[in-house]
Amino acid sequence: MKLLRELASEIYSMFAGDAAMSVFVVIIVCAAAALRYLTPLPSYLIGFGLLAGCLVLLALRVFSYSAKARGR
Amino acid sequence: MITAHAFTAISTAFLASVVEVTEAYTIVLAVGLSRGWRSASAGTFAALAFLAIAVAAFGPLLEEVPLSNLQLPIGLLLLVFGMGWLRKAILRAGGVIPLHDESAIFANEMARLQRAGMRSKGFDMPGAFTAFQGVLLEGLEVVFIVIAVGAGRGLLVPASVGAALACVLVLLIGALIHKPLSRVPENTLKFAVGAMLTSFGIFWVGEALGIAWPGADLALVYIAAAFLLLGLTAASRLRRLSI
């Protein structure tokens, strides 16, 4: 039972260690999909938008965690 | 000729396995020294067999699914997983959270196993279970990476070989030095693997959405480079902030 709990917790932390970041990744991917299918934008521009969105998100999550940690 | 995609898949599986096997080795070493090598080996081999069965069962199953159906879910999982690794590696490199210290983990594990009571004369079940659990939990991430980067593109075997080579390499070094492998640059490796996994994730999600990446497979390289650059810049900024 303990092993199953540990396994479940490991799998959760693999994909949702930072749950907010995971949710925002899904939102960015959905936005890219919407742009791809609903606008005439060239696909490579949407690709670079997807890349830029993920880069900005990562930077925001890192610096917000660091600010919280320094405030403690 | 080996493609950029195949090279990235194999090296990602190899480097990720070095990180995870190093962590698992610390636990197995503590079990071996405190509870006996018979139970440590039994737990380790049972977990390795379990993980190998997982790859052998799920990998070929996913190979049957058309690539177009796999790209979005696997790409999304890789993206979330890779960014998680990168985030942690940046925070560690920036001094916000402590680095993974194999020697400290080894000392804690030894103390915990010694508190667990007298070692039994025959087969030591608590020792075997600890080794089994340690290897299984650390190996889970390797299994995910091998399946995610390998399935659907016929790279399952090369990715598995990359992971197995890392396993053999770490165990060989471990068998020679009999100490925790504290000099393995785990965070640097985590940085590199995080960038590669994130790159795979974005590339696959993009392909699933019908995005034609300039440079085709070479996009994996410039996407990973963009994340590495961001990571290094962010870590250096965090270090300056903490002074």
PDB file of C-alpha atoms in Angstrom, chain B residues 24-236:
ATOM      1  CA  ALA B  24      19.141   4.874  -7.130  1.00  0.00           C
ATOM      2  CA  TYR B  25      22.731   3.651  -6.613  1.00  0.00           C
ATOM      3  CA  THR B  26      23.022   5.756  -3.432  1.00  0.00           C
ATOM      4  CA  ILE B  27      20.028   3.936  -1.930  1.00  0.00           C
ATOM      5  CA  VAL B  28      21.237   0.494  -3.068  1.00  0.00           C
ATOM      6  CA  LEU B  29      24.703   1.196  -1.635  1.00  0.00           C
ATOM      7  CA  ALA B  30      23.189   2.182   1.727  1.00  0.00           C
ATOM      8  CA  VAL B  31      21.091  -1.008   1.737  1.00  0.00           C
ATOM      9  CA  GLY B  32      24.072  -3.153   0.730  1.00  0.00           C
ATOM     10  CA  LEU B  33      26.353  -1.777   3.423  1.00  0.00           C
ATOM     11  CA  SER B  34      23.775  -1.734   6.221  1.00  0.00           C
ATOM     12  CA  ARG B  35      21.514  -4.738   5.463  1.00  0.00           C
ATOM     13  CA  GLY B  36      23.654  -6.973   3.237  1.00  0.00           C
ATOM     14  CA  TRP B  37      24.327  -7.271  -0.485  1.00  0.00           C
ATOM     15  CA  ARG B  38      22.014 -10.269  -0.974  1.00  0.00           C
ATOM     16  CA  SER B  39      18.898  -8.261  -0.157  1.00  0.00           C
ATOM     17  CA  ALA B  40      20.218  -5.154  -1.960  1.00  0.00           C
ATOM     18  CA  SER B  41      20.843  -7.139  -5.174  1.00  0.00           C
ATOM     19  CA  ALA B  42      17.509  -8.983  -4.961  1.00  0.00           C
ATOM     20  CA  GLY B  43      15.564  -5.717  -4.556  1.00  0.00           C
ATOM     21  CA  THR B  44      17.531  -4.012  -7.322  1.00  0.00           C
ATOM     22  CA  PHE B  45      17.162  -6.819  -9.869  1.00  0.00           C
ATOM     23  CA  ALA B  46      13.446  -7.250  -9.084  1.00  0.00           C
ATOM     24  CA  ALA B  47      12.854  -3.530  -9.702  1.00  0.00           C
ATOM     25  CA  LEU B  48      14.982  -3.545 -12.893  1.00  0.00           C
ATOM     26  CA  ALA B  49      12.997  -6.547 -14.169  1.00  0.00           C
ATOM     27  CA  PHE B  50       9.734  -4.740 -13.376  1.00  0.00           C
ATOM     28  CA  LEU B  51      10.911  -1.613 -15.245  1.00  0.00           C
ATOM     29  CA  ALA B  52      12.153  -3.645 -18.225  1.00  0.00           C
ATOM     30  CA  ILE B  53       8.770  -5.388 -18.417  1.00  0.00           C
ATOM     31  CA  ALA B  54       7.052  -1.970 -18.352  1.00  0.00           C
ATOM     32  CA  VAL B  55       9.145  -0.778 -21.325  1.00  0.00           C
ATOM     33  CA  ALA B  56       8.677  -4.098 -23.157  1.00  0.00           C
ATOM     34  CA  ALA B  57       4.908  -3.983 -22.600  1.00  0.00           C
ATOM     35  CA  PHE B  58       4.059  -0.322 -23.215  1.00  0.00           C
ATOM     36  CA  GLY B  59       6.711   0.521 -25.808  1.00  0.00           C
ATOM     37  CA  PRO B  60       5.640  -1.872 -28.585  1.00  0.00           C
ATOM     38  CA  LEU B  61       1.992  -1.157 -27.749  1.00  0.00           C
ATOM     39  CA  LEU B  62       2.575   2.533 -28.434  1.00  0.00           C
ATOM     40  CA  GLU B  63       4.538   1.665 -31.610  1.00  0.00           C
ATOM     41  CA  GLU B  64       1.239   0.264 -32.954  1.00  0.00           C
ATOM     42  CA  VAL B  65      -0.516   3.627 -32.510  1.00  0.00           C
ATOM     43  CA  PRO B  66      -0.128   5.964 -35.521  1.00  0.00           C
ATOM     44  CA  LEU B  67       2.466   8.681 -34.849  1.00  0.00           C
ATOM     45  CA  SER B  68      -0.084  11.436 -35.524  1.00  0.00           C
ATOM     46  CA  ASN B  69      -2.217  10.208 -32.587  1.00  0.00           C
ATOM     47  CA  LEU B  70       0.765  10.020 -30.232  1.00  0.00           C
ATOM     48  CA  GLN B  71       2.450  13.349 -30.918  1.00  0.00           C
ATOM     49  CA  LEU B  72       0.086  15.628 -29.007  1.00  0.00           C
ATOM     50  CA  PRO B  73      -0.353  13.632 -25.750  1.00  0.00           C
ATOM     51  CA  ILE B  74       3.297  12.525 -25.553  1.00  0.00           C
ATOM     52  CA  GLY B  75       4.548  15.959 -26.630  1.00  0.00           C
ATOM     53  CA  LEU B  76       2.453  17.635 -23.945  1.00  0.00           C
ATOM     54  CA  LEU B  77       3.648  15.198 -21.255  1.00  0.00           C
ATOM     55  CA  LEU B  78       7.276  15.683 -22.333  1.00  0.00           C
ATOM     56  CA  LEU B  79       6.838  19.456 -22.295  1.00  0.00           C
ATOM     57  CA  VAL B  80       5.384  19.502 -18.769  1.00  0.00           C
ATOM     58  CA  PHE B  81       7.944  16.969 -17.504  1.00  0.00           C
ATOM     59  CA  GLY B  82      10.945  18.645 -19.176  1.00  0.00           C
ATOM     60  CA  MET B  83      10.004  22.130 -17.974  1.00  0.00           C
ATOM     61  CA  GLY B  84       9.639  20.698 -14.458  1.00  0.00           C
ATOM     62  CA  TRP B  85      13.213  19.326 -14.605  1.00  0.00           C
ATOM     63  CA  LEU B  86      14.525  22.604 -16.021  1.00  0.00           C
ATOM     64  CA  ARG B  87      12.723  24.706 -13.387  1.00  0.00           C
ATOM     65  CA  LYS B  88      14.246  22.639 -10.586  1.00  0.00           C
ATOM     66  CA  ALA B  89      17.713  22.679 -12.194  1.00  0.00           C
ATOM     67  CA  ILE B  90      17.600  26.485 -12.576  1.00  0.00           C
ATOM     68  CA  LEU B  91      16.476  26.965  -8.962  1.00  0.00           C
ATOM     69  CA  ARG B  92      19.275  24.660  -7.765  1.00  0.00           C
ATOM     70  CA  ALA B  93      21.919  26.321  -9.946  1.00  0.00           C
ATOM     71  CA  GLY B  94      20.700  29.734  -8.745  1.00  0.00           C
ATOM     72  CA  GLY B  95      21.093  28.721  -5.093  1.00  0.00           C
ATOM     73  CA  VAL B  96      17.355  29.024  -4.336  1.00  0.00           C
ATOM     74  CA  ILE B  97      16.962  25.361  -3.415  1.00  0.00           C
ATOM     75  CA  PRO B  98      19.814  23.122  -2.246  1.00  0.00           C
ATOM     76  CA  LEU B  99      21.700  20.930  -4.705  1.00  0.00           C
ATOM     77  CA  HIS B 100      21.034  17.188  -4.600  1.00  0.00           C
ATOM     78  CA  ASP B 101      23.679  15.932  -2.150  1.00  0.00           C
ATOM     79  CA  GLU B 102      24.325  12.202  -2.634  1.00  0.00           C
ATOM     80  CA  SER B 103      26.585  11.994   0.443  1.00  0.00           C
ATOM     81  CA  ALA B 104      23.906  13.521   2.712  1.00  0.00           C
ATOM     82  CA  ILE B 105      21.207  11.270   1.203  1.00  0.00           C
ATOM     83  CA  PHE B 106      23.489   8.260   1.730  1.00  0.00           C
ATOM     84  CA  ALA B 107      24.089   9.198   5.387  1.00  0.00           C
ATOM     85  CA  ASN B 108      20.338   9.699   6.012  1.00  0.00           C
ATOM     86  CA  GLU B 109      19.484   6.412   4.321  1.00  0.00           C
ATOM     87  CA  MET B 110      22.146   4.530   6.341  1.00  0.00           C
ATOM     88  CA  ALA B 111      20.805   6.036   9.599  1.00  0.00           C
ATOM     89  CA  ARG B 112      17.208   5.177   8.641  1.00  0.00           C
ATOM     90  CA  LEU B 113      18.123   1.576   7.740  1.00  0.00           C
ATOM     91  CA  GLN B 114      20.099   1.126  10.965  1.00  0.00           C
ATOM     92  CA  ARG B 115      17.112   2.410  12.966  1.00  0.00           C
ATOM     93  CA  ALA B 116      14.907  -0.149  11.173  1.00  0.00           C
ATOM     94  CA  GLY B 117      16.162  -2.816  13.619  1.00  0.00           C
ATOM     95  CA  MET B 118      18.483  -5.793  13.649  1.00  0.00           C
ATOM     96  CA  ARG B 119      19.491  -7.312  10.351  1.00  0.00           C
ATOM     97  CA  SER B 120      17.961 -10.771  10.000  1.00  0.00           C
ATOM     98  CA  LYS B 121      20.347 -13.716   9.535  1.00  0.00           C
ATOM     99  CA  GLY B 122      18.733 -14.970   6.315  1.00  0.00           C
ATOM    100  CA  PHE B 123      17.206 -12.860   3.586  1.00  0.00           C
ATOM    101  CA  ASP B 124      16.654  -9.291   4.836  1.00  0.00           C
ATOM    102  CA  MET B 125      13.176  -8.282   3.653  1.00  0.00           C
ATOM    103  CA  PRO B 126      13.226  -4.588   4.763  1.00  0.00           C
ATOM    104  CA  GLY B 127      16.549  -4.131   2.958  1.00  0.00           C
ATOM    105  CA  ALA B 128      15.297  -5.774  -0.230  1.00  0.00           C
ATOM    106  CA  PHE B 129      12.106  -3.697  -0.142  1.00  0.00           C
ATOM    107  CA  THR B 130      14.047  -0.432   0.320  1.00  0.00           C
ATOM    108  CA  ALA B 131      16.305  -1.251  -2.652  1.00  0.00           C
ATOM    109  CA  PHE B 132      13.293  -2.318  -4.732  1.00  0.00           C
ATOM    110  CA  GLN B 133      11.393   0.880  -3.929  1.00  0.00           C
ATOM    111  CA  GLY B 134      14.404   3.132  -4.520  1.00  0.00           C
ATOM    112  CA  VAL B 135      15.237   1.638  -7.915  1.00  0.00           C
ATOM    113  CA  LEU B 136      11.581   1.481  -8.974  1.00  0.00           C
ATOM    114  CA  LEU B 137      10.844   5.130  -8.099  1.00  0.00           C
ATOM    115  CA  GLU B 138      14.026   6.475  -9.693  1.00  0.00           C
ATOM    116  CA  GLY B 139      13.603   4.195 -12.704  1.00  0.00           C
ATOM    117  CA  LEU B 140      10.045   5.322 -13.350  1.00  0.00           C
ATOM    118  CA  GLU B 141      11.251   8.592 -14.860  1.00  0.00           C
ATOM    119  CA  VAL B 142      13.742   6.740 -17.064  1.00  0.00           C
ATOM    120  CA  VAL B 143      10.966   4.435 -18.322  1.00  0.00           C
ATOM    121  CA  PHE B 144       8.790   7.441 -19.144  1.00  0.00           C
ATOM    122  CA  ILE B 145      11.648   9.166 -20.989  1.00  0.00           C
ATOM    123  CA  VAL B 146      12.639   6.048 -22.951  1.00  0.00           C
ATOM    124  CA  ILE B 147       9.046   5.368 -24.019  1.00  0.00           C
ATOM    125  CA  ALA B 148       8.245   9.028 -24.739  1.00  0.00           C
ATOM    126  CA  VAL B 149      11.313   9.789 -26.857  1.00  0.00           C
ATOM    127  CA  GLY B 150      11.473   6.359 -28.462  1.00  0.00           C
ATOM    128  CA  ALA B 151       7.924   5.218 -29.204  1.00  0.00           C
ATOM    129  CA  GLY B 152       6.273   6.043 -32.492  1.00  0.00           C
ATOM    130  CA  ARG B 153       9.545   6.752 -34.301  1.00  0.00           C
ATOM    131  CA  GLY B 154      11.145   3.333 -34.065  1.00  0.00           C
ATOM    132  CA  LEU B 155      13.669   4.639 -31.529  1.00  0.00           C
ATOM    133  CA  LEU B 156      12.556   2.513 -28.598  1.00  0.00           C
ATOM    134  CA  VAL B 157      15.474   0.082 -28.848  1.00  0.00           C
ATOM    135  CA  PRO B 158      18.205   2.775 -29.298  1.00  0.00           C
ATOM    136  CA  ALA B 159      16.720   4.815 -26.406  1.00  0.00           C
ATOM    137  CA  SER B 160      16.588   1.676 -24.206  1.00  0.00           C
ATOM    138  CA  VAL B 161      20.199   0.882 -25.119  1.00  0.00           C
ATOM    139  CA  GLY B 162      21.187   4.455 -24.156  1.00  0.00           C
ATOM    140  CA  ALA B 163      19.475   4.033 -20.781  1.00  0.00           C
ATOM    141  CA  ALA B 164      20.963   0.558 -20.217  1.00  0.00           C
ATOM    142  CA  LEU B 165      24.479   1.825 -21.059  1.00  0.00           C
ATOM    143  CA  ALA B 166      24.115   4.571 -18.439  1.00  0.00           C
ATOM    144  CA  CYS B 167      22.962   1.975 -15.925  1.00  0.00           C
ATOM    145  CA  VAL B 168      25.989  -0.262 -16.605  1.00  0.00           C
ATOM    146  CA  LEU B 169      28.392   2.706 -16.518  1.00  0.00           C
ATOM    147  CA  VAL B 170      27.124   4.034 -13.165  1.00  0.00           C
ATOM    148  CA  LEU B 171      27.026   0.553 -11.598  1.00  0.00           C
ATOM    149  CA  LEU B 172      30.562  -0.210 -12.816  1.00  0.00           C
ATOM    150  CA  ILE B 173      31.929   3.021 -11.328  1.00  0.00           C
ATOM    151  CA  GLY B 174      29.929   2.348  -8.155  1.00  0.00           C
ATOM    152  CA  ALA B 175      31.287  -1.197  -7.880  1.00  0.00           C
ATOM    153  CA  LEU B 176      34.826   0.177  -8.178  1.00  0.00           C
ATOM    154  CA  ILE B 177      34.610   3.022  -5.669  1.00  0.00           C
ATOM    155  CA  HIS B 178      31.954   1.759  -3.197  1.00  0.00           C
ATOM    156  CA  LYS B 179      30.993   5.311  -2.225  1.00  0.00           C
ATOM    157  CA  PRO B 180      28.095   7.618  -3.119  1.00  0.00           C
ATOM    158  CA  LEU B 181      28.749   9.190  -6.517  1.00  0.00           C
ATOM    159  CA  SER B 182      28.714  12.760  -5.213  1.00  0.00           C
ATOM    160  CA  ARG B 183      30.993  14.030  -7.985  1.00  0.00           C
ATOM    161  CA  VAL B 184      28.519  13.274 -10.758  1.00  0.00           C
ATOM    162  CA  PRO B 185      27.393  16.755 -11.954  1.00  0.00           C
ATOM    163  CA  GLU B 186      23.727  15.833 -11.468  1.00  0.00           C
ATOM    164  CA  ASN B 187      22.365  19.356 -11.780  1.00  0.00           C
ATOM    165  CA  THR B 188      24.289  20.079 -14.978  1.00  0.00           C
ATOM    166  CA  LEU B 189      22.972  16.838 -16.452  1.00  0.00           C
ATOM    167  CA  LYS B 190      19.451  17.691 -15.269  1.00  0.00           C
ATOM    168  CA  PHE B 191      19.791  21.071 -16.971  1.00  0.00           C
ATOM    169  CA  ALA B 192      20.797  19.452 -20.274  1.00  0.00           C
ATOM    170  CA  VAL B 193      18.167  16.706 -20.105  1.00  0.00           C
ATOM    171  CA  GLY B 194      15.444  19.197 -19.104  1.00  0.00           C
ATOM    172  CA  ALA B 195      16.278  21.348 -22.147  1.00  0.00           C
ATOM    173  CA  MET B 196      16.299  18.293 -24.462  1.00  0.00           C
ATOM    174  CA  LEU B 197      12.990  16.931 -23.144  1.00  0.00           C
ATOM    175  CA  THR B 198      11.342  20.341 -23.381  1.00  0.00           C
ATOM    176  CA  SER B 199      12.659  20.651 -26.915  1.00  0.00           C
ATOM    177  CA  PHE B 200      11.162  17.248 -27.819  1.00  0.00           C
ATOM    178  CA  GLY B 201       7.874  18.306 -26.219  1.00  0.00           C
ATOM    179  CA  ILE B 202       7.573  21.588 -28.136  1.00  0.00           C
ATOM    180  CA  PHE B 203       8.694  19.957 -31.386  1.00  0.00           C
ATOM    181  CA  TRP B 204       6.149  17.138 -31.091  1.00  0.00           C
ATOM    182  CA  VAL B 205       3.286  19.404 -30.011  1.00  0.00           C
ATOM    183  CA  GLY B 206       4.123  21.689 -32.944  1.00  0.00           C
ATOM    184  CA  GLU B 207       4.149  18.787 -35.390  1.00  0.00           C
ATOM    185  CA  ALA B 208       0.811  17.560 -34.021  1.00  0.00           C
ATOM    186  CA  LEU B 209      -0.630  21.028 -34.715  1.00  0.00           C
ATOM    187  CA  GLY B 210       0.721  20.907 -38.277  1.00  0.00           C
ATOM    188  CA  ILE B 211       3.535  23.394 -37.652  1.00  0.00           C
ATOM    189  CA  ALA B 212       6.343  23.114 -40.204  1.00  0.00           C
ATOM    190  CA  TRP B 213       9.461  23.826 -38.109  1.00  0.00           C
ATOM    191  CA  PRO B 214      12.135  25.707 -40.063  1.00  0.00           C
ATOM    192  CA  GLY B 215      15.092  23.338 -40.388  1.00  0.00           C
ATOM    193  CA  ALA B 216      12.894  20.246 -39.748  1.00  0.00           C
ATOM    194  CA  ASP B 217      14.580  17.960 -37.138  1.00  0.00           C
ATOM    195  CA  LEU B 218      17.257  20.603 -36.523  1.00  0.00           C
ATOM    196  CA  ALA B 219      14.554  22.602 -34.714  1.00  0.00           C
ATOM    197  CA  LEU B 220      15.209  20.239 -31.780  1.00  0.00           C
ATOM    198  CA  VAL B 221      18.667  21.769 -31.486  1.00  0.00           C
ATOM    199  CA  TYR B 222      17.704  25.454 -31.571  1.00  0.00           C
ATOM    200  CA  ILE B 223      14.699  24.941 -29.257  1.00  0.00           C
ATOM    201  CA  ALA B 224      16.945  23.166 -26.708  1.00  0.00           C
ATOM    202  CA  ALA B 225      19.559  25.927 -27.109  1.00  0.00           C
ATOM    203  CA  ALA B 226      16.919  28.600 -26.392  1.00  0.00           C
ATOM    204  CA  PHE B 227      15.929  26.837 -23.159  1.00  0.00           C
ATOM    205  CA  LEU B 228      19.559  26.304 -22.133  1.00  0.00           C
ATOM    206  CA  LEU B 229      20.301  29.977 -22.719  1.00  0.00           C
ATOM    207  CA  LEU B 230      17.259  31.045 -20.693  1.00  0.00           C
ATOM    208  CA  GLY B 231      18.178  28.605 -17.931  1.00  0.00           C
ATOM    209  CA  LEU B 232      21.791  29.763 -17.666  1.00  0.00           C
ATOM    210  CA  THR B 233      20.786  33.446 -17.715  1.00  0.00           C
ATOM    211  CA  ALA B 234      18.076  32.908 -15.087  1.00  0.00           C
ATOM    212  CA  ALA B 235      20.422  30.889 -12.829  1.00  0.00           C
ATOM    213  CA  SER B 236      23.107  33.573 -13.017  1.00  0.00           C
TER     214      SER B 236
END
